[in-house]
Coordinates of C-alpha atoms in Angstrom, one line a residue:
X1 CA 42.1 91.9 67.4
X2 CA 43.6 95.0 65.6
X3 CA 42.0 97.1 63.0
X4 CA 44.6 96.1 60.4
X5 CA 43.9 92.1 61.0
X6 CA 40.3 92.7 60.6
X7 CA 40.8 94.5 57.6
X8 CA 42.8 92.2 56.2
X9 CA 40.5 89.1 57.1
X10 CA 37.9 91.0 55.7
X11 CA 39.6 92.0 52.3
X12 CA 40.4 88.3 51.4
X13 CA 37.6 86.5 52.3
X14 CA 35.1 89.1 50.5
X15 CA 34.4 87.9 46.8
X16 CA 35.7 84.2 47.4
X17 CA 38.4 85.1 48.5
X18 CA 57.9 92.8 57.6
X19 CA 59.5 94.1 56.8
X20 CA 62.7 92.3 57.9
X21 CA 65.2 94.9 58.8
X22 CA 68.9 94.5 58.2
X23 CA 71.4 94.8 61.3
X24 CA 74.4 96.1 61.4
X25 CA 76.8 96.0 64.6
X26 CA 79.1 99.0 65.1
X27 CA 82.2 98.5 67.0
X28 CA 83.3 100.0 69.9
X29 CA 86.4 102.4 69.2
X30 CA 88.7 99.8 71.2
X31 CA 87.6 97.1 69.2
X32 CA 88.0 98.3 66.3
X33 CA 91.2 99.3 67.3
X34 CA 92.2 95.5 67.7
X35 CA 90.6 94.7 64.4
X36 CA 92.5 96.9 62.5
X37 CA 95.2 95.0 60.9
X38 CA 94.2 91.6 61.2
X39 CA 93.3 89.5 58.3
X40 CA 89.6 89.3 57.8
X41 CA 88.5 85.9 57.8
X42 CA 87.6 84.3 54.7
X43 CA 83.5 84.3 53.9
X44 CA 81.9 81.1 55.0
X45 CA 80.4 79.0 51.9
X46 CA 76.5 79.5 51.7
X47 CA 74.5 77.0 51.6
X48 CA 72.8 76.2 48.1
X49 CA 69.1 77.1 48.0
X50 CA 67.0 74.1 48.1
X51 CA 65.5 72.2 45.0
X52 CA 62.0 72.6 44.9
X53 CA 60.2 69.7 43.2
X54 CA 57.2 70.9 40.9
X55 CA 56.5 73.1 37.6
X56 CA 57.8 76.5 36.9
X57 CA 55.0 77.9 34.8
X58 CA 55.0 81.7 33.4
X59 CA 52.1 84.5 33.5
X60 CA 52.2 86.9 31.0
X61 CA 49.9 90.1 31.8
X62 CA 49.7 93.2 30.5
X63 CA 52.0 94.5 32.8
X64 CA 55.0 91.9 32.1
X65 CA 55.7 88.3 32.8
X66 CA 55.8 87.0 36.4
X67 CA 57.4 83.2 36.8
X68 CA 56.4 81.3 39.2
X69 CA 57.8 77.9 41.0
X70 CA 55.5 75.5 42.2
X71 CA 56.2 73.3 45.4
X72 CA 54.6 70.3 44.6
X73 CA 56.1 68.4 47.4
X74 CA 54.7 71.4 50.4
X75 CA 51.4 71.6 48.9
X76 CA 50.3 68.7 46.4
X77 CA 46.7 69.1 46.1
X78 CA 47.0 73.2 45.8
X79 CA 49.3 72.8 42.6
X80 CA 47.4 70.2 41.4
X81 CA 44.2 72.2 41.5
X82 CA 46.4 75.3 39.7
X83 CA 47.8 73.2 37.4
X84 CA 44.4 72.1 36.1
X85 CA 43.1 75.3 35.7
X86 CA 46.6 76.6 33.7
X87 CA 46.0 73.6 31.1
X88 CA 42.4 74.3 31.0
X89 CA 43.2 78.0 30.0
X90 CA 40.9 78.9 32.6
X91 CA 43.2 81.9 33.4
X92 CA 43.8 83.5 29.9
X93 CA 41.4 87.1 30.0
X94 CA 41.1 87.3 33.6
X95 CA 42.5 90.2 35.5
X96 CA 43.9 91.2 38.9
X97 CA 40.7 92.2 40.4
X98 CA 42.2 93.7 43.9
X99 CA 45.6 95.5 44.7
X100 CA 46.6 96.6 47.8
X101 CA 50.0 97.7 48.4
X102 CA 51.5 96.4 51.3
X103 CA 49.2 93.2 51.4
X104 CA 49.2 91.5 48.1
X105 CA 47.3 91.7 44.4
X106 CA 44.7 89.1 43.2
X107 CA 43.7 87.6 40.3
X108 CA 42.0 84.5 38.6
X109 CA 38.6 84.5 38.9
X110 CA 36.9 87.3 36.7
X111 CA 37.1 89.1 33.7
X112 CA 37.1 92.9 32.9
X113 CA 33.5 93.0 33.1
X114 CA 33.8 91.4 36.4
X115 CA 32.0 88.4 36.0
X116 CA 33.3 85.3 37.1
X117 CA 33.8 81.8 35.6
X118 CA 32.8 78.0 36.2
X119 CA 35.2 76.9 38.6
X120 CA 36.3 73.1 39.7
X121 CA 35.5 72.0 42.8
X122 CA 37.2 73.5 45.7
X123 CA 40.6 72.1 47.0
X124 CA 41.9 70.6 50.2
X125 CA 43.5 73.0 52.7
X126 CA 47.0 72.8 52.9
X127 CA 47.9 75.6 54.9
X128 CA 50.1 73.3 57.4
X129 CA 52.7 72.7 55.1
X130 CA 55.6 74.8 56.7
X131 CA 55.4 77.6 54.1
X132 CA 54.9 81.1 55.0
X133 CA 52.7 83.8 53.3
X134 CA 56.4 86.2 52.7
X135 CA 56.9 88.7 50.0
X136 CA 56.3 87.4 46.3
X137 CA 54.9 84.2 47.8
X138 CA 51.7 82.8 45.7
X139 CA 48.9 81.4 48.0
X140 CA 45.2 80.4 47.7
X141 CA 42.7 83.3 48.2
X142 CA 39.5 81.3 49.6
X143 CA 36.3 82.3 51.5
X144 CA 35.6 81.6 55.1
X145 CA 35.8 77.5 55.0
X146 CA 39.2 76.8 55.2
X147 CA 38.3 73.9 52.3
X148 CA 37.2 76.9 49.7
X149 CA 39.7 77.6 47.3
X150 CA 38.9 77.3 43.9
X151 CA 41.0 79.4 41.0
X152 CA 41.8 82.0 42.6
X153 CA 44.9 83.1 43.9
X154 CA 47.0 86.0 45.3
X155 CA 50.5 86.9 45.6
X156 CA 52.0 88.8 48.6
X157 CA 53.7 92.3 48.6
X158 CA 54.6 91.6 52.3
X159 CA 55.3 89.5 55.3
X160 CA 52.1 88.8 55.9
X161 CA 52.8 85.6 57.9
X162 CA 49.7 86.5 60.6
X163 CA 47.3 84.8 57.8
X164 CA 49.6 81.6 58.5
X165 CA 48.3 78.5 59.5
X166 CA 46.4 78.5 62.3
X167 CA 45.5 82.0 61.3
X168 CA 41.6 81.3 61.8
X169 CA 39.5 78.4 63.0
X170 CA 42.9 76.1 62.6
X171 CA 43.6 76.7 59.1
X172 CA 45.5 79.7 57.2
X173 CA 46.1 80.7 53.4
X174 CA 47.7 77.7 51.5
X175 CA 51.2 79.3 49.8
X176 CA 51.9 76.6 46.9
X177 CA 55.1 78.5 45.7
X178 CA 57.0 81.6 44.8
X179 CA 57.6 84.1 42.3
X180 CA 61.6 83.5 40.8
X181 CA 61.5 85.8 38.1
X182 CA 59.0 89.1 37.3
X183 CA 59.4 90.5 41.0
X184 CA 59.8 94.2 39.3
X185 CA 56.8 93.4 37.5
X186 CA 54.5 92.7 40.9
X187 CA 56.3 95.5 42.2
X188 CA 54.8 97.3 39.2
X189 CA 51.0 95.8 39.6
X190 CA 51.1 96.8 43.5
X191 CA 51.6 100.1 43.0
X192 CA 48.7 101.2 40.1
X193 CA 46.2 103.4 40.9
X194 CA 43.1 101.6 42.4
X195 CA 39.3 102.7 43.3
X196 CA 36.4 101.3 44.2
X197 CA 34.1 99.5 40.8
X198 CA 30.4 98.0 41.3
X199 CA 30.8 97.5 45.0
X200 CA 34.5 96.2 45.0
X201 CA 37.2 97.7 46.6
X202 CA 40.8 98.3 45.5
X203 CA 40.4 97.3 41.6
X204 CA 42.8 98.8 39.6
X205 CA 41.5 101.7 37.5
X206 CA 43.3 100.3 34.4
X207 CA 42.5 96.2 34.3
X208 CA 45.4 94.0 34.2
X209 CA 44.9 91.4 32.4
X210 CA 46.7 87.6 32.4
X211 CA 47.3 87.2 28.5
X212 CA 49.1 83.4 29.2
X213 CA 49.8 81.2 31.8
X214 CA 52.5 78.6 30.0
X215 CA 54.5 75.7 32.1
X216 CA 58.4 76.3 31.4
X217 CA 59.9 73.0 30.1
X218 CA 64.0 72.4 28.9
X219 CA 65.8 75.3 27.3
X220 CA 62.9 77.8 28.3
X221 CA 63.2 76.9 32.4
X222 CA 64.2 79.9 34.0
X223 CA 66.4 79.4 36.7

């Protein structure tokens, strides 16, 4: 096992918890020869993006607003378990408590003063639900049982699709939906300055707090 992996594995199940590059084909001066001329084909209709069924629901921090898209129909029990904390304001005056760019940020379980909150009981892993841990991706942060997650959450900065399902002992980290609007915003949170704070690594030296977390119904859906 690599250094980084262990690092990571380490980073998100302490506290309860690519870059795809773009190819382009040059021609060869005799073909390019023969293209010259020639009328270029006309672009090929894209497919639509598919519907996801569930709630769009906004978090307002400190830093900006992030909107997020729920896939109810992936990962039931996850949203479920998010929803209920969203409508019992569970989230409102927590903070991201660990950024680290290039992996992910994390919030939802603690306030400024790092102390954490009654949670509900922990959630069914769903990890094997065909979604992959990609950038500005939300998924369950959890401790070593796979069955662990509680309130807490993370959203990736990266392809981190190695903590996939079956990343360890069969299971991975559940992703239960995406971000669709505020990606300049995690850009933003990723890249604070961070330190270590009573024993915790990576915690931003300026908290960022979630102000709101509101579901998005009629005119105010973003799309």
């Amino acid at each position: 096992m690599s250094t980084t992996t262990s690092f990571r594995r380490s980073l998100l199940h302490c506290m309860g918890l690519g870059l795809v590059l773009g190819a382009t084909t040059l021609l060869a001066p005799a073909a390019q020869a023969q293209t010259e001329g020639q009328a270029e084909p006309a672009a090929e209709a894209q497919p639509a993006a598919p519907v996801v069924k569930g709630p769009r629901v906004a978090l307002k921090t400190t830093m900006g607003t992030i909107v997020l898209q729920l896939d109810e129909e992936r990962a039931p029990k996850t949203v479920a378990n998010f929803m209920q904390y969203v409508k019992q304001g569970f989230y409102k005056g927590t903070i991201f408590h660990r950024v680290i760019d290039g992996f992910m940020i994390q919030a939802g379980g603690m306030n400024e003063k790092f102390e954490g909150r009654k949670t509900n009981k922990p959630v069914k892993n769903e990890s094997n639900n065909g979604l992959s841990n990609q950038p500005y991706t939300v998924a369950m942060a959890r401790e070593d049982h796979p069955d662990s997650a509680t309130s807490q959450f993370f959203i990736n900065v990266a392809d981190n699709s190695g903590i996939d399902y079956p990343f360890y002992k069969g299971s991975g980290y559940t992703v239960f939906g995406k971000v669709v609007r505020g990606q300049e915003v995690v850009d933003k949170i990723k890249g604070v300055m961070v330190d270590d704070v009573r024993g915790m690594q990576n915690v931003p030296v300026t908290p960022i707090f979630i102000q709101s977390v509101n579901v998005l119904k009629g005119d105010k859906l973003v799309k």
